[in-house]
Short mmCIF file of C-alpha atoms and ligand atoms in Angstrom, two decimals:
data_model
loop_
_atom_site.label_atom_id
_atom_site.label_comp_id
_atom_site.label_asym_id
_atom_site.label_seq_id
_atom_site.Cartn_x
_atom_site.Cartn_y
_atom_site.Cartn_z
CA UNK A 46 -6.11 -25.24 -12.57
CA UNK A 47 -7.89 -24.60 -9.46
CA UNK A 48 -8.26 -20.70 -9.94
CA UNK A 49 -12.13 -20.83 -9.47
CA UNK A 50 -13.38 -18.55 -6.62
CA UNK A 51 -16.88 -19.69 -6.96
CA UNK A 52 -19.14 -21.18 -9.71
CA UNK A 53 -18.15 -19.28 -12.95
CA UNK A 54 -16.14 -16.95 -11.28
CA UNK A 55 -12.41 -17.20 -12.03
CA UNK A 56 -8.97 -15.58 -11.09
CA UNK A 57 -7.39 -14.47 -14.33
CA UNK A 58 -4.59 -11.98 -12.84
CA UNK A 59 -0.77 -12.29 -13.27
CA UNK A 60 2.29 -12.07 -11.36
CA UNK A 61 5.17 -9.20 -11.84
CA UNK A 62 8.48 -10.51 -10.71
CA UNK A 63 10.17 -8.13 -13.09
CA UNK A 64 9.37 -4.55 -12.42
CA UNK A 65 12.12 -3.20 -9.94
CA UNK A 66 9.75 -0.35 -8.45
CA UNK A 67 6.27 -0.08 -8.05
CA UNK A 68 5.01 3.12 -9.27
CA UNK A 69 8.68 3.73 -10.27
CA UNK A 70 9.85 4.49 -6.58
CA UNK A 71 9.10 1.40 -4.36
CA UNK A 72 11.20 -1.63 -4.63
CA UNK A 73 9.58 -4.92 -5.10
CA UNK A 74 11.89 -7.47 -3.64
CA UNK A 75 9.04 -9.95 -3.79
CA UNK A 76 7.30 -8.81 -6.88
CA UNK A 77 3.68 -7.96 -7.00
CA UNK A 78 0.31 -9.35 -8.44
CA UNK A 79 -2.07 -7.62 -10.64
CA UNK A 80 -5.39 -9.64 -10.03
CA UNK A 81 -8.26 -9.71 -12.35
CA UNK A 82 -11.54 -11.89 -12.28
CA UNK A 83 -13.82 -12.98 -14.87
CA UNK A 84 -17.53 -13.81 -14.37
CA UNK A 85 -18.93 -16.41 -17.09
CA UNK A 86 -22.88 -15.94 -17.20
CA UNK A 87 -25.37 -15.11 -19.75
CA UNK A 88 -23.23 -11.84 -19.70
CA UNK A 89 -19.44 -12.02 -19.54
CA UNK A 90 -17.71 -9.55 -17.05
CA UNK A 91 -14.06 -8.86 -16.44
CA UNK A 92 -13.16 -7.18 -13.33
CA UNK A 93 -10.27 -4.82 -13.21
CA UNK A 94 -7.66 -5.57 -15.92
CA UNK A 95 -3.79 -5.62 -15.29
CA UNK A 96 -0.46 -4.01 -16.23
CA UNK A 97 -0.38 -3.68 -20.18
CA UNK A 98 3.09 -5.51 -20.18
CA UNK A 99 1.19 -8.81 -19.43
CA UNK A 100 -1.42 -8.50 -22.04
CA UNK A 101 -0.64 -11.78 -24.08
CA UNK A 102 -0.50 -13.77 -21.03
CA UNK A 103 -3.70 -12.04 -19.61
CA UNK A 104 -5.65 -12.62 -23.00
CA UNK A 105 -4.69 -16.01 -23.30
CA UNK A 106 -5.95 -16.96 -19.92
CA UNK A 107 -9.36 -15.25 -20.24
CA UNK A 108 -9.66 -16.96 -23.69
CA UNK A 109 -8.66 -20.38 -22.14
CA UNK A 110 -11.91 -20.03 -20.41
CA UNK A 111 -13.86 -18.15 -22.56
CA UNK A 112 -13.17 -19.80 -25.73
CA UNK A 113 -15.00 -17.97 -28.59
CA UNK A 114 -17.23 -16.01 -26.36
CA UNK A 115 -17.08 -12.25 -26.23
CA UNK A 116 -16.43 -10.21 -22.93
CA UNK A 117 -19.58 -7.87 -22.53
CA UNK A 118 -18.57 -5.81 -19.56
CA UNK A 119 -15.29 -4.71 -18.36
CA UNK A 120 -15.58 -3.28 -14.84
CA UNK A 121 -13.05 -0.54 -13.78
CA UNK A 122 -12.98 -0.01 -10.23
CA UNK A 123 -9.70 2.07 -10.22
CA UNK A 124 -8.30 4.35 -13.09
CA UNK A 125 -4.57 3.69 -11.99
CA UNK A 126 -2.57 2.51 -14.86
CA UNK A 127 -1.46 -0.73 -12.87
CA UNK A 128 -4.97 -1.91 -13.49
CA UNK A 129 -6.47 0.11 -16.05
CA UNK A 130 -3.50 0.12 -18.22
CA UNK A 131 -4.61 -2.68 -20.44
CA UNK A 132 -8.15 -1.22 -21.00
CA UNK A 133 -7.16 -0.16 -24.32
CA UNK A 134 -5.83 -3.42 -25.35
CA UNK A 135 -8.81 -5.21 -23.80
CA UNK A 136 -11.00 -2.95 -25.98
CA UNK A 137 -9.08 -3.77 -29.12
CA UNK A 138 -9.54 -7.57 -28.41
CA UNK A 139 -13.23 -7.04 -27.88
CA UNK A 140 -14.40 -4.01 -29.51
CA UNK A 141 -17.99 -4.36 -28.18
CA UNK A 142 -17.16 -4.40 -24.53
CA UNK A 143 -19.05 -2.11 -22.10
CA UNK A 144 -16.87 -0.31 -19.73
CA UNK A 145 -18.33 0.02 -16.44
CA UNK A 146 -17.45 2.87 -14.21
CA UNK A 147 -18.72 5.59 -11.73
CA UNK A 148 -19.28 9.31 -12.80
CA UNK A 149 -15.83 10.13 -11.76
CA UNK A 150 -14.30 7.02 -13.80
CA UNK A 151 -14.15 8.37 -17.42
CA UNK A 152 -12.63 11.48 -17.60
CA UNK A 153 -9.21 10.23 -16.20
CA UNK A 154 -9.98 7.17 -18.20
CA UNK A 155 -10.07 8.75 -21.43
CA UNK A 156 -7.34 11.03 -20.75
CA UNK A 157 -4.99 8.00 -20.25
CA UNK A 158 -6.51 5.86 -23.32
CA UNK A 159 -8.65 8.20 -25.55
CA UNK A 160 -12.39 8.05 -26.15
CA UNK A 161 -14.23 5.02 -25.00
CA UNK A 162 -17.18 3.91 -27.33
CA UNK A 163 -19.42 1.92 -25.04
CA UNK A 164 -19.93 3.37 -21.30
CA UNK A 165 -22.22 2.30 -18.58
CA UNK A 166 -21.89 4.78 -15.60
CA UNK A 167 -23.26 3.35 -12.27
CA UNK A 168 -24.17 4.86 -8.90
CA UNK A 169 -23.67 4.03 -5.29
CA UNK A 170 -25.63 0.64 -4.82
CA UNK A 171 -26.63 0.30 -8.42
CA UNK A 172 -26.91 -3.30 -9.69
CA UNK A 173 -26.11 -4.99 -13.06
CA UNK A 174 -27.25 -8.22 -13.73
CA UNK A 175 -25.32 -10.90 -15.63
CA UNK A 176 -27.98 -13.51 -15.49
CA UNK A 177 -27.39 -15.71 -12.50
CA UNK A 178 -24.73 -13.44 -11.11
CA UNK A 179 -25.73 -9.86 -9.99
CA UNK A 180 -22.75 -7.16 -9.52
CA UNK A 181 -23.55 -4.11 -7.07
CA UNK A 182 -21.32 -1.24 -6.80
CA UNK A 183 -20.21 0.89 -4.12
CA UNK A 184 -18.08 3.91 -4.19
CA UNK A 185 -15.04 4.05 -2.04
CA UNK A 186 -13.56 7.57 -2.90
CA UNK A 187 -9.96 8.23 -2.32
CA UNK A 188 -9.32 4.59 -1.57
CA UNK A 189 -7.23 4.83 -3.48
CA UNK A 190 -8.24 7.93 -6.05
CA UNK A 191 -11.37 9.80 -6.16
CA UNK A 192 -12.78 7.35 -8.62
CA UNK A 193 -12.32 3.98 -6.75
CA UNK A 194 -15.20 1.73 -6.17
CA UNK A 195 -15.81 -1.82 -5.03
CA UNK A 196 -17.71 -4.32 -6.80
CA UNK A 197 -20.19 -6.93 -4.95
CA UNK A 198 -21.37 -9.90 -6.57
CA UNK A 199 -24.46 -11.08 -4.72
CA UNK A 200 -25.03 -14.62 -5.49
CA UNK A 201 -21.30 -15.77 -4.57
CA UNK A 202 -21.05 -12.89 -1.67
CA UNK A 203 -17.56 -12.06 -3.28
CA UNK A 204 -16.61 -8.37 -2.80
CA UNK A 205 -13.84 -7.12 -5.48
CA UNK A 206 -12.19 -4.32 -3.62
CA UNK A 207 -9.12 -3.31 -6.20
CA UNK A 208 -6.65 -1.59 -4.07
CA UNK A 209 -8.33 -2.14 -0.61
CA UNK A 210 -7.16 -5.08 1.26
CA UNK A 211 -4.16 -5.52 -1.31
CA UNK A 212 -0.43 -6.14 -0.71
CA UNK A 213 2.85 -6.53 -2.46
CA UNK A 214 4.33 -9.77 -3.08
CA UNK A 215 3.68 -11.99 -6.09
CA UNK A 216 1.33 -14.85 -5.51
CA UNK A 217 3.82 -17.98 -5.43
CA UNK A 218 1.22 -20.69 -6.41
CA UNK A 219 -1.35 -20.08 -3.57
CA UNK A 220 -3.65 -17.40 -4.62
CA UNK A 221 -5.79 -17.96 -1.58
CA UNK A 222 -5.15 -16.89 2.00
CA UNK A 223 -5.66 -20.56 3.31
CA UNK A 224 -3.02 -22.04 0.71
CA UNK A 225 -0.09 -19.78 2.11
CA UNK A 226 1.77 -18.93 5.21
CA UNK A 227 0.28 -15.68 5.89
CA UNK A 228 3.38 -14.45 8.07
CA UNK A 229 5.22 -14.34 4.67
CA UNK A 230 2.92 -11.75 3.17
CA UNK A 231 2.11 -9.49 6.38
CA UNK A 232 5.26 -7.18 5.80
CA UNK A 233 4.47 -6.65 2.14
CA UNK A 234 0.73 -6.02 3.21
CA UNK A 235 1.60 -3.26 5.64
CA UNK A 236 4.28 -1.73 3.24
CA UNK A 237 1.70 -1.84 0.68
CA UNK A 238 -0.98 -0.23 2.99
CA UNK A 239 1.39 2.42 4.47
CA UNK A 240 2.73 3.52 1.35
CA UNK A 241 -0.39 3.46 -0.89
CA UNK A 242 -3.32 3.95 0.99
CA UNK A 243 -1.81 5.31 4.37
CA UNK A 244 -2.01 8.85 3.38
CA UNK A 245 -6.18 8.24 2.95
CA UNK A 246 -6.28 6.17 6.06
CA UNK A 247 -9.51 7.32 7.06
CA UNK A 248 -11.07 6.73 3.67
CA UNK A 249 -9.55 3.09 3.76
CA UNK A 250 -11.50 2.60 6.89
CA UNK A 251 -14.74 4.01 5.80
CA UNK A 252 -14.48 1.29 2.97
CA UNK A 253 -13.64 -1.32 5.51
CA UNK A 254 -16.69 -0.26 7.41
CA UNK A 255 -18.93 0.02 4.33
CA UNK A 256 -17.83 -3.43 3.20
CA UNK A 257 -18.54 -5.01 6.68
CA UNK A 258 -22.22 -3.90 6.28
CA UNK A 259 -22.35 -6.50 3.39
CA UNK A 260 -22.58 -10.31 3.79
CA UNK A 261 -19.21 -11.15 2.42
CA UNK A 262 -17.77 -14.68 1.84
CA UNK A 263 -14.71 -13.84 0.01
CA UNK A 264 -12.45 -10.49 -0.51
CA UNK A 265 -10.83 -10.42 -3.94
CA UNK A 266 -8.56 -7.53 -4.17
CA UNK A 267 -6.52 -6.63 -7.24
CA UNK A 268 -3.20 -7.08 -5.57
CA UNK A 269 -2.14 -10.17 -3.31
CA UNK A 270 -4.02 -12.72 -1.91
CA UNK A 271 -7.69 -13.71 -2.08
CA UNK A 272 -9.23 -13.85 1.33
CA UNK A 273 -11.98 -16.49 1.95
CA UNK A 274 -10.80 -18.33 5.38
CA UNK A 275 -9.12 -15.60 7.32
CA UNK A 276 -11.11 -12.62 6.49
CA UNK A 277 -11.05 -11.26 9.97
CA UNK A 278 -7.33 -11.52 9.87
CA UNK A 279 -7.28 -9.05 7.01
CA UNK A 280 -9.75 -7.04 8.35
CA UNK A 281 -8.59 -6.57 11.74
CA UNK A 282 -4.81 -5.72 10.26
CA UNK A 283 -6.16 -3.20 7.86
CA UNK A 284 -8.51 -1.61 10.61
CA UNK A 285 -5.50 -1.21 12.83
CA UNK A 286 -3.34 0.37 10.00
CA UNK A 287 -6.26 2.74 9.39
CA UNK A 288 -6.83 3.61 13.01
CA UNK A 289 -2.87 3.72 13.18
CA UNK A 290 -2.92 1.77 16.38
CA UNK A 291 0.87 1.75 16.60
CA UNK A 292 3.00 -0.84 18.46
CA UNK A 293 5.24 -0.60 21.08
CA UNK A 294 8.63 0.01 18.94
CA UNK A 295 11.01 2.44 17.40
CA UNK A 296 12.35 3.49 14.19
CA UNK A 297 15.29 5.08 14.16
CA UNK A 298 16.45 6.67 10.84
CA UNK A 299 19.41 8.58 10.02
CA UNK A 300 21.08 10.23 7.23
CA UNK A 301 24.99 10.18 7.33
CA UNK A 302 27.80 10.99 4.54
CA UNK A 303 30.80 9.97 6.74
CA UNK A 304 29.35 7.69 9.49
CA UNK A 305 29.22 10.17 12.48
CA UNK A 306 25.57 10.58 12.44
CA UNK A 307 25.23 6.81 11.81
CA UNK A 308 27.44 6.35 15.37
CA UNK A 309 24.90 8.93 17.06
CA UNK A 310 21.95 6.67 15.92
CA UNK A 311 23.50 3.72 17.71
CA UNK A 312 24.20 5.61 20.98
CA UNK A 313 20.34 6.69 20.80
CA UNK A 314 19.48 3.23 20.24
CA UNK A 315 21.31 1.91 23.03
CA UNK A 316 19.24 4.52 25.21
CA UNK A 317 16.06 3.18 23.89
CA UNK A 318 16.85 -0.55 24.60
CA UNK A 319 17.81 0.53 27.84
CA UNK A 320 14.37 1.61 28.54
CA UNK A 321 13.22 -1.85 27.94
CA UNK A 322 12.17 -1.46 24.14
CA UNK A 323 12.76 -4.68 22.18
CA UNK A 324 11.53 -3.71 18.75
CA UNK A 325 14.01 -1.27 17.54
CA UNK A 326 14.85 -0.93 13.74
CA UNK A 327 17.81 1.42 12.91
CA UNK A 328 17.84 2.33 9.05
CA UNK A 329 20.31 4.29 7.26
CA UNK A 330 18.16 6.50 4.83
CA UNK A 331 20.50 6.09 2.13
CA UNK A 332 20.70 2.02 2.23
CA UNK A 333 17.09 1.28 2.73
CA UNK A 334 14.56 2.48 0.28
CA UNK A 335 11.79 4.63 1.79
CA UNK A 336 8.84 2.25 1.56
CA UNK A 337 10.28 -0.03 3.98
CA UNK A 338 11.21 2.66 6.23
CA UNK A 339 7.91 4.19 6.13
CA UNK A 340 5.93 0.87 6.61
CA UNK A 341 7.71 0.50 9.94
CA UNK A 342 7.19 4.28 11.07
CA UNK A 343 3.51 3.29 10.42
CA UNK A 344 3.57 0.24 12.67
CA UNK A 345 5.64 1.61 15.49
CA UNK A 346 4.95 4.44 18.13
CA UNK A 347 8.23 5.49 18.29
CA UNK A 348 10.12 7.56 15.65
CA UNK A 349 13.65 9.19 16.01
CA UNK A 350 15.29 11.10 12.93
CA UNK A 351 18.86 11.87 12.71
CA UNK A 352 20.59 13.84 9.85
CA UNK A 353 24.03 15.38 9.17
CA UNK A 354 24.18 18.86 7.51
CA UNK A 355 24.62 19.68 3.96
CA UNK A 356 25.30 23.20 2.65
CA UNK A 357 23.32 24.80 5.70
CA UNK A 358 20.39 22.35 5.24
CA UNK A 359 19.79 18.60 5.48
CA UNK A 360 21.35 15.71 3.82
CA UNK A 361 19.53 15.44 0.57
CA UNK A 362 18.60 11.45 0.94
CA UNK A 363 16.69 12.53 4.05
CA UNK A 364 14.32 15.02 2.22
CA UNK A 365 12.38 12.30 0.33
CA UNK A 366 11.40 10.68 3.84
CA UNK A 367 10.72 13.79 5.49
CA UNK A 368 8.37 14.64 2.37
CA UNK A 369 6.46 11.48 2.69
CA UNK A 370 6.06 11.73 6.36
CA UNK A 371 5.03 15.39 5.89
CA UNK A 372 2.33 14.16 3.25
CA UNK A 373 1.18 11.11 5.03
CA UNK A 374 1.01 12.57 8.38
CA UNK A 375 1.39 9.28 10.50
CA UNK A 376 -0.33 10.01 13.74
CA UNK A 377 0.16 9.10 17.27
CA UNK A 378 4.12 9.28 17.34
CA UNK A 379 6.63 9.92 19.75
CA UNK A 380 9.25 11.79 18.15
CA UNK A 381 12.75 12.43 18.97
CA UNK A 382 15.37 14.46 16.61
CA UNK A 383 19.41 14.62 16.38
CA UNK A 384 21.64 15.95 14.10
CA UNK A 385 25.12 16.30 12.99
CA UNK A 386 26.92 19.52 11.89
CA UNK A 387 30.43 20.16 10.35
CA UNK A 388 31.29 23.54 9.25
CA UNK A 389 27.31 24.62 8.83
CA UNK A 390 24.93 22.98 10.69
CA UNK A 391 21.30 22.69 9.29
CA UNK A 392 20.35 19.04 9.64
CA UNK A 393 18.83 19.34 13.01
CA UNK A 394 17.52 22.90 12.34
CA UNK A 395 15.55 21.31 9.13
CA UNK A 396 14.35 18.25 11.19
CA UNK A 397 13.10 20.96 13.72
CA UNK A 398 11.24 22.73 10.93
CA UNK A 399 9.51 19.61 9.73
CA UNK A 400 8.57 19.06 13.44
CA UNK A 401 6.77 22.13 13.90
CA UNK A 402 5.20 22.09 10.33
CA UNK A 403 3.91 18.68 11.05
CA UNK A 404 3.05 19.24 14.55
CA UNK A 405 4.98 16.27 15.94
CA UNK A 406 5.00 15.43 19.39
CA UNK A 407 8.68 16.00 20.13
CA UNK A 408 10.13 14.12 23.30
CA UNK A 409 13.38 14.73 24.98
CA UNK A 410 16.04 17.57 23.87
CA UNK A 411 16.93 17.24 20.31
CA UNK A 412 20.59 16.90 20.12
CA UNK A 413 23.15 18.29 17.64
CA UNK A 414 26.66 17.14 17.54
CA UNK A 415 29.52 19.22 16.00
CA UNK A 416 31.86 16.44 14.26
CA UNK A 417 31.88 12.90 15.66
CA UNK A 418 29.90 11.93 19.06
CA UNK A 419 33.53 11.77 20.99
CA UNK A 420 32.72 14.20 23.87
CA UNK A 421 31.07 12.52 26.78
CA UNK A 422 28.46 15.28 27.20
CA UNK A 423 27.40 14.55 23.55
CA UNK A 424 27.33 10.83 24.19
CA UNK A 425 25.25 11.46 27.23
CA UNK A 426 22.84 13.46 25.75
CA UNK A 427 22.16 10.98 22.78
CA UNK A 428 22.00 8.15 25.26
CA UNK A 429 19.49 10.15 27.25
CA UNK A 430 17.31 11.25 24.18
CA UNK A 431 16.93 7.39 23.51
CA UNK A 432 16.05 6.65 26.92
CA UNK A 433 13.44 9.18 27.16
CA UNK A 434 11.84 8.17 23.79
CA UNK A 435 11.93 4.62 25.00
CA UNK A 436 10.35 5.46 28.31
CA UNK A 437 7.82 7.45 26.65
CA UNK A 438 6.50 4.84 24.46
CA UNK A 439 6.80 2.14 27.30
FE1 LIG B 633 -3.94 2.58 -6.92
FE1 LIG B 634 -3.53 -0.72 -7.61
#
């Protein structure tokens, strides 16, 4: 099997096509991979384990390479259980292993898995020799958790970046970027980025900038493809997403109980199109899981939100998306709002409150329609809202 990254450095990750929801809230139509790497030298190092469900396969893959040899070091770049979940199982398999982390690694790790006997705490820039290979550690705080770090192997010039440069999508045979059609993975990479690293985009950018000061031949993240031929492709995208360089396009998201607010969304969309915008995505918030919608919000300049009312407030299914937008604070957006009212109103009112709290750049007059959009004046207002947003982002 060609799962070698360099001399004595192996891919020993697993594919997960079974889990329906990543972190139990993001759909995985194309699965996800948990990448792990094994360096066989005078000392043996395992970099970032995998989800515990895959332990049998994982241990088999490692032993197939190692034989009777032991793992000496387990490098934990990140404590989140999609990676660290099998730390306990690795320790049971190789009880003498020394777990390597930084000053912030071990408290959370031991809260998850109990006391760890052999620990090695490393600091920024510190090295660990395995024989012919030397690992060097760089902190990457908040990319994705406070203890996140990256590991650079000096001989092969491979950087193991854990969540940074990762993406959704199981690895379908090809594990390297030059073995696949990159376009197949791009949407899943951006969805992963926006929903997982987006909140800490500036920290992600710092990690990217720090990594670029090193001489890197290969980027080996813990989800998705290993980058050896198209490093600039992934660095460019991760940099653009971190800087929130939004593209020309509009996402229209609506929440509708009986379809009337959906009808409004279509009228708004027509206005956007008449302004000459070609990339328009219209989502029913009850139909499409939030991570897909948020991924498009991240990449496009325009965001138009519409919601019907529910007991004087907003349609409940819209709340999750508003929460994520409020938390992650996507920047550089042109925002439009509309709402549907039956006996109470409240959809548009709640959207406006969010707009104020999040300091959104509201363009056009927010429109509230009572009942269905059947009056000419309402249709006109909705259309004009779309038109203005469309013009604003052109
Ligand atoms: Fe993570
Ligand atoms: Fe992860």
